[in-house]
PDB file of C-alpha atoms in Angstrom:
ATOM      1  CA  MET Z   1     137.864 158.177  62.948  1.00  0.00           C
ATOM      2  CA  LEU Z   2     138.609 161.136  64.486  1.00  0.00           C
ATOM      3  CA  GLU Z   3     135.788 161.813  67.408  1.00  0.00           C
ATOM      4  CA  SER Z   4     136.310 164.566  70.210  1.00  0.00           C
ATOM      5  CA  THR Z   5     133.243 165.146  72.636  1.00  0.00           C
ATOM      6  CA  HIS Z   6     133.365 168.768  73.849  1.00  0.00           C
ATOM      7  CA  THR Z   7     131.770 170.212  77.114  1.00  0.00           C
ATOM      8  CA  TYR Z   8     130.204 173.842  77.603  1.00  0.00           C
ATOM      9  CA  GLN Z   9     128.906 175.166  80.162  1.00  0.00           C
ATOM     10  CA  VAL Z  10     127.069 179.146  80.714  1.00  0.00           C
ATOM     11  CA  ILE Z  11     124.559 180.634  83.095  1.00  0.00           C
ATOM     12  CA  ILE Z  12     122.585 182.440  80.900  1.00  0.00           C
ATOM     13  CA  PRO Z  13     119.354 184.996  82.917  1.00  0.00           C
ATOM     14  CA  TYR Z  14     116.533 183.459  81.544  1.00  0.00           C
ATOM     15  CA  SER Z  15     113.948 181.192  82.836  1.00  0.00           C
ATOM     16  CA  ILE Z  16     114.107 177.167  81.668  1.00  0.00           C
ATOM     17  CA  GLU Z  17     110.639 177.476  80.256  1.00  0.00           C
ATOM     18  CA  GLU Z  18     111.809 180.371  78.522  1.00  0.00           C
ATOM     19  CA  VAL Z  19     115.737 178.453  77.298  1.00  0.00           C
ATOM     20  CA  TRP Z  20     113.128 175.382  76.370  1.00  0.00           C
ATOM     21  CA  GLN Z  21     111.193 177.353  73.920  1.00  0.00           C
ATOM     22  CA  ALA Z  22     113.814 179.074  72.308  1.00  0.00           C
ATOM     23  CA  LEU Z  23     114.945 175.408  72.095  1.00  0.00           C
ATOM     24  CA  LYS Z  24     112.123 174.456  70.335  1.00  0.00           C
ATOM     25  CA  HIS Z  25     113.535 176.656  67.351  1.00  0.00           C
ATOM     26  CA  ALA Z  26     116.052 173.979  66.414  1.00  0.00           C
ATOM     27  CA  ALA Z  27     117.592 174.626  63.007  1.00  0.00           C
ATOM     28  CA  ASP Z  28     118.025 178.356  64.522  1.00  0.00           C
ATOM     29  CA  LEU Z  29     120.911 177.469  66.748  1.00  0.00           C
ATOM     30  CA  ASP Z  30     123.732 177.025  64.428  1.00  0.00           C
ATOM     31  CA  VAL Z  31     124.734 173.197  65.687  1.00  0.00           C
ATOM     32  CA  ALA Z  32     126.173 172.397  62.899  1.00  0.00           C
ATOM     33  CA  GLY Z  33     129.103 176.008  62.686  1.00  0.00           C
ATOM     34  CA  GLY Z  34     130.029 176.625  59.260  1.00  0.00           C
ATOM     35  CA  GLN Z  35     126.882 176.181  57.241  1.00  0.00           C
ATOM     36  CA  GLU Z  36     124.279 176.968  56.094  1.00  0.00           C
ATOM     37  CA  ILE Z  37     121.061 175.852  55.676  1.00  0.00           C
ATOM     38  CA  VAL Z  38     119.367 175.221  52.268  1.00  0.00           C
ATOM     39  CA  GLU Z  39     116.699 173.269  53.004  1.00  0.00           C
ATOM     40  CA  ARG Z  40     114.312 173.222  56.210  1.00  0.00           C
ATOM     41  CA  VAL Z  41     112.255 171.060  56.208  1.00  0.00           C
ATOM     42  CA  SER Z  42     110.482 172.351  60.505  1.00  0.00           C
ATOM     43  CA  ASP Z  43     112.319 174.152  63.180  1.00  0.00           C
ATOM     44  CA  ALA Z  44     113.872 170.110  64.319  1.00  0.00           C
ATOM     45  CA  GLU Z  45     114.855 168.903  60.833  1.00  0.00           C
ATOM     46  CA  TRP Z  46     116.864 170.847  58.394  1.00  0.00           C
ATOM     47  CA  THR Z  47     119.989 170.429  55.759  1.00  0.00           C
ATOM     48  CA  THR Z  48     123.259 172.586  55.981  1.00  0.00           C
ATOM     49  CA  ALA Z  49     126.080 173.315  53.428  1.00  0.00           C
ATOM     50  CA  LEU Z  50     129.825 173.313  53.619  1.00  0.00           C
ATOM     51  CA  ASP Z  51     130.027 173.121  49.788  1.00  0.00           C
ATOM     52  CA  GLU Z  52     128.339 171.741  46.561  1.00  0.00           C
ATOM     53  CA  ARG Z  53     129.106 167.991  47.135  1.00  0.00           C
ATOM     54  CA  HIS Z  54     129.026 167.857  51.249  1.00  0.00           C
ATOM     55  CA  SER Z  55     125.444 168.543  52.575  1.00  0.00           C
ATOM     56  CA  THR Z  56     124.593 167.541  56.759  1.00  0.00           C
ATOM     57  CA  ARG Z  57     120.809 166.734  57.760  1.00  0.00           C
ATOM     58  CA  CYS Z  58     120.849 167.384  61.534  1.00  0.00           C
ATOM     59  CA  THR Z  59     117.564 166.279  63.356  1.00  0.00           C
ATOM     60  CA  ALA Z  60     116.650 167.017  66.997  1.00  0.00           C
ATOM     61  CA  ALA Z  61     114.865 165.530  69.420  1.00  0.00           C
ATOM     62  CA  TYR Z  62     113.914 166.421  72.887  1.00  0.00           C
ATOM     63  CA  ASP Z  63     112.813 164.929  76.436  1.00  0.00           C
ATOM     64  CA  GLU Z  64     110.448 167.322  78.131  1.00  0.00           C
ATOM     65  CA  ALA Z  65     111.021 165.801  81.525  1.00  0.00           C
ATOM     66  CA  ALA Z  66     114.837 165.782  81.379  1.00  0.00           C
ATOM     67  CA  ARG Z  67     114.672 169.282  79.921  1.00  0.00           C
ATOM     68  CA  ARG Z  68     116.982 167.723  76.810  1.00  0.00           C
ATOM     69  CA  MET Z  69     117.494 168.039  72.893  1.00  0.00           C
ATOM     70  CA  ASP Z  70     120.078 166.045  71.115  1.00  0.00           C
ATOM     71  CA  VAL Z  71     120.362 166.269  67.331  1.00  0.00           C
ATOM     72  CA  THR Z  72     121.981 164.282  65.455  1.00  0.00           C
ATOM     73  CA  MET Z  73     124.075 165.357  62.268  1.00  0.00           C
ATOM     74  CA  ASP Z  74     124.598 163.317  59.296  1.00  0.00           C
ATOM     75  CA  SER Z  75     127.258 164.059  56.198  1.00  0.00           C
ATOM     76  CA  THR Z  76     126.821 162.407  53.235  1.00  0.00           C
ATOM     77  CA  ALA Z  77     130.596 163.344  53.927  1.00  0.00           C
ATOM     78  CA  LYS Z  78     131.434 160.240  56.335  1.00  0.00           C
ATOM     79  CA  HIS Z  79     129.588 156.936  57.497  1.00  0.00           C
ATOM     80  CA  GLU Z  80     129.495 158.677  61.381  1.00  0.00           C
ATOM     81  CA  ASN Z  81     127.001 161.257  62.897  1.00  0.00           C
ATOM     82  CA  ASP Z  82     128.042 164.396  65.281  1.00  0.00           C
ATOM     83  CA  THR Z  83     125.865 165.067  68.030  1.00  0.00           C
ATOM     84  CA  THR Z  84     125.291 168.741  69.794  1.00  0.00           C
ATOM     85  CA  SER Z  85     123.288 168.064  72.871  1.00  0.00           C
ATOM     86  CA  ILE Z  86     121.829 170.258  74.899  1.00  0.00           C
ATOM     87  CA  SER Z  87     121.086 170.429  78.860  1.00  0.00           C
ATOM     88  CA  LEU Z  88     118.966 172.741  80.420  1.00  0.00           C
ATOM     89  CA  ALA Z  89     118.856 172.628  84.617  1.00  0.00           C
ATOM     90  CA  SER Z  90     116.856 176.158  86.714  1.00  0.00           C
ATOM     91  CA  VAL Z  91     119.230 177.652  88.842  1.00  0.00           C
ATOM     92  CA  ASP Z  92     119.444 180.807  91.418  1.00  0.00           C
ATOM     93  CA  ALA Z  93     120.222 182.771  87.880  1.00  0.00           C
ATOM     94  CA  GLY Z  94     118.049 181.824  85.195  1.00  0.00           C
ATOM     95  CA  THR Z  95     119.494 178.738  82.946  1.00  0.00           C
ATOM     96  CA  GLU Z  96     122.118 177.123  83.177  1.00  0.00           C
ATOM     97  CA  VAL Z  97     123.079 175.776  79.704  1.00  0.00           C
ATOM     98  CA  THR Z  98     125.189 172.728  78.037  1.00  0.00           C
ATOM     99  CA  VAL Z  99     126.568 172.260  75.207  1.00  0.00           C
ATOM    100  CA  GLU Z 100     128.491 168.710  74.617  1.00  0.00           C
ATOM    101  CA  GLN Z 101     129.246 168.150  71.921  1.00  0.00           C
ATOM    102  CA  THR Z 102     130.507 165.070  69.859  1.00  0.00           C
ATOM    103  CA  VAL Z 103     132.419 165.277  66.150  1.00  0.00           C
ATOM    104  CA  ARG Z 104     133.336 162.404  64.074  1.00  0.00           C
ATOM    105  CA  GLY Z 105     134.444 164.298  60.813  1.00  0.00           C
ATOM    106  CA  ASN Z 106     132.323 167.233  60.950  1.00  0.00           C
ATOM    107  CA  PHE Z 107     135.275 168.715  57.653  1.00  0.00           C
ATOM    108  CA  VAL Z 108     134.880 172.876  59.185  1.00  0.00           C
ATOM    109  CA  VAL Z 109     135.286 171.190  63.404  1.00  0.00           C
ATOM    110  CA  MET Z 110     137.569 168.772  62.883  1.00  0.00           C
ATOM    111  CA  LYS Z 111     139.785 171.096  61.223  1.00  0.00           C
ATOM    112  CA  MET Z 112     139.550 173.293  63.426  1.00  0.00           C
ATOM    113  CA  LEU Z 113     140.003 170.896  65.883  1.00  0.00           C
ATOM    114  CA  GLN Z 114     143.877 169.854  64.215  1.00  0.00           C
ATOM    115  CA  LEU Z 115     144.101 173.313  64.070  1.00  0.00           C
ATOM    116  CA  VAL Z 116     143.298 175.020  67.020  1.00  0.00           C
ATOM    117  CA  GLY Z 117     142.150 172.043  69.312  1.00  0.00           C
ATOM    118  CA  VAL Z 118     138.596 173.341  72.048  1.00  0.00           C
ATOM    119  CA  GLY Z 119     138.926 176.962  71.492  1.00  0.00           C
ATOM    120  CA  ALA Z 120     136.891 175.877  67.737  1.00  0.00           C
ATOM    121  CA  LEU Z 121     134.119 174.026  69.712  1.00  0.00           C
ATOM    122  CA  ASP Z 122     133.688 176.583  72.392  1.00  0.00           C
ATOM    123  CA  LYS Z 123     133.528 178.707  69.760  1.00  0.00           C
ATOM    124  CA  VAL Z 124     130.346 177.647  67.910  1.00  0.00           C
ATOM    125  CA  ALA Z 125     128.671 176.365  72.159  1.00  0.00           C
ATOM    126  CA  GLY Z 126     129.587 180.296  72.346  1.00  0.00           C
ATOM    127  CA  SER Z 127     127.424 180.698  68.809  1.00  0.00           C
ATOM    128  CA  ILE Z 128     124.816 178.298  70.357  1.00  0.00           C
ATOM    129  CA  VAL Z 129     124.031 179.828  72.997  1.00  0.00           C
ATOM    130  CA  SER Z 130     123.999 183.504  71.647  1.00  0.00           C
ATOM    131  CA  ASN Z 131     120.949 182.548  69.412  1.00  0.00           C
ATOM    132  CA  ILE Z 132     119.616 181.164  72.101  1.00  0.00           C
ATOM    133  CA  GLU Z 133     119.751 183.970  74.434  1.00  0.00           C
ATOM    134  CA  ALA Z 134     119.306 186.045  70.828  1.00  0.00           C
ATOM    135  CA  LEU Z 135     115.727 183.764  70.725  1.00  0.00           C
ATOM    136  CA  CYS Z 136     114.492 184.444  75.073  1.00  0.00           C
ATOM    137  CA  SER Z 137     114.740 187.885  73.954  1.00  0.00           C
ATOM    138  CA  GLY Z 138     112.981 188.288  70.968  1.00  0.00           C
ATOM    139  CA  GLY Z 139     116.682 188.850  68.918  1.00  0.00           C
ATOM    140  CA  GLU Z 140     117.771 187.248  65.349  1.00  0.00           C
ATOM    141  CA  THR Z 141     120.042 185.233  65.654  1.00  0.00           C
ATOM    142  CA  ARG Z 142     123.274 184.887  63.665  1.00  0.00           C
ATOM    143  CA  ARG Z 143     124.731 182.369  61.570  1.00  0.00           C
ATOM    144  CA  MET Z 144     129.304 181.160  61.589  1.00  0.00           C
ATOM    145  CA  SER Z 145     130.375 181.455  58.434  1.00  0.00           C
ATOM    146  CA  THR Z 146     133.453 179.059  57.254  1.00  0.00           C
ATOM    147  CA  GLU Z 147     134.612 182.340  56.661  1.00  0.00           C
ATOM    148  CA  ASP Z 148     134.068 183.013  60.341  1.00  0.00           C
ATOM    149  CA  LEU Z 149     135.605 180.015  61.316  1.00  0.00           C
ATOM    150  CA  GLU Z 150     138.954 180.576  59.477  1.00  0.00           C
ATOM    151  CA  ALA Z 151     140.179 184.170  60.675  1.00  0.00           C
ATOM    152  CA  TYR Z 152     139.825 182.145  64.505  1.00  0.00           C
ATOM    153  CA  ALA Z 153     141.769 179.356  63.025  1.00  0.00           C
ATOM    154  CA  LYS Z 154     144.081 181.947  61.948  1.00  0.00           C
ATOM    155  CA  GLU Z 155     143.974 184.225  64.847  1.00  0.00           C
ATOM    156  CA  ARG Z 156     145.359 181.544  66.968  1.00  0.00           C
ATOM    157  CA  VAL Z 157     147.715 179.903  64.763  1.00  0.00           C
ATOM    158  CA  ALA Z 158     148.848 183.857  64.729  1.00  0.00           C
ATOM    159  CA  ASP Z 159     148.972 183.237  68.918  1.00  0.00           C
ATOM    160  CA  TRP Z 160     150.982 180.241  68.951  1.00  0.00           C
ATOM    161  CA  GLY Z 161     154.306 182.005  68.470  1.00  0.00           C
ATOM    162  CA  LYS Z 162     153.150 184.691  71.128  1.00  0.00           C
ATOM    163  CA  ASP Z 163     153.698 182.006  73.968  1.00  0.00           C
TER     164      ASP Z 163
END
């Protein structure tokens, strides 16, 4: 089983309390990039689908004291779960957001990892952070599509010959 863990860190200009409240809307953060929500049980439990045969049950768990959210993604297509953890730390400029992604077989992301390396995980983590910022500012979140990820892969593959 292929597994990759990647950490993405960024500081955003919102208080830790604002960001923590945004994390309470985990289903809106797009942690399973490239997959559409097909069933939303709550903000902390939902199901996404890559296609008609493969779905992923996502469940968020919160550690208030540590200011950490862990999302477990249980796919019908594999035996191991993927996880995305988001940790917060207060800093002078706002909040440091750390997104740690452990991928074990998410078809779209694993395909991207094989083609373009950790840049694909950065793309998904960047989308998560953009959605956190949108929730903090009262804006609308945006889900990445499979087409977004495929376009990124094509762009990266095209760049390989230019180095």
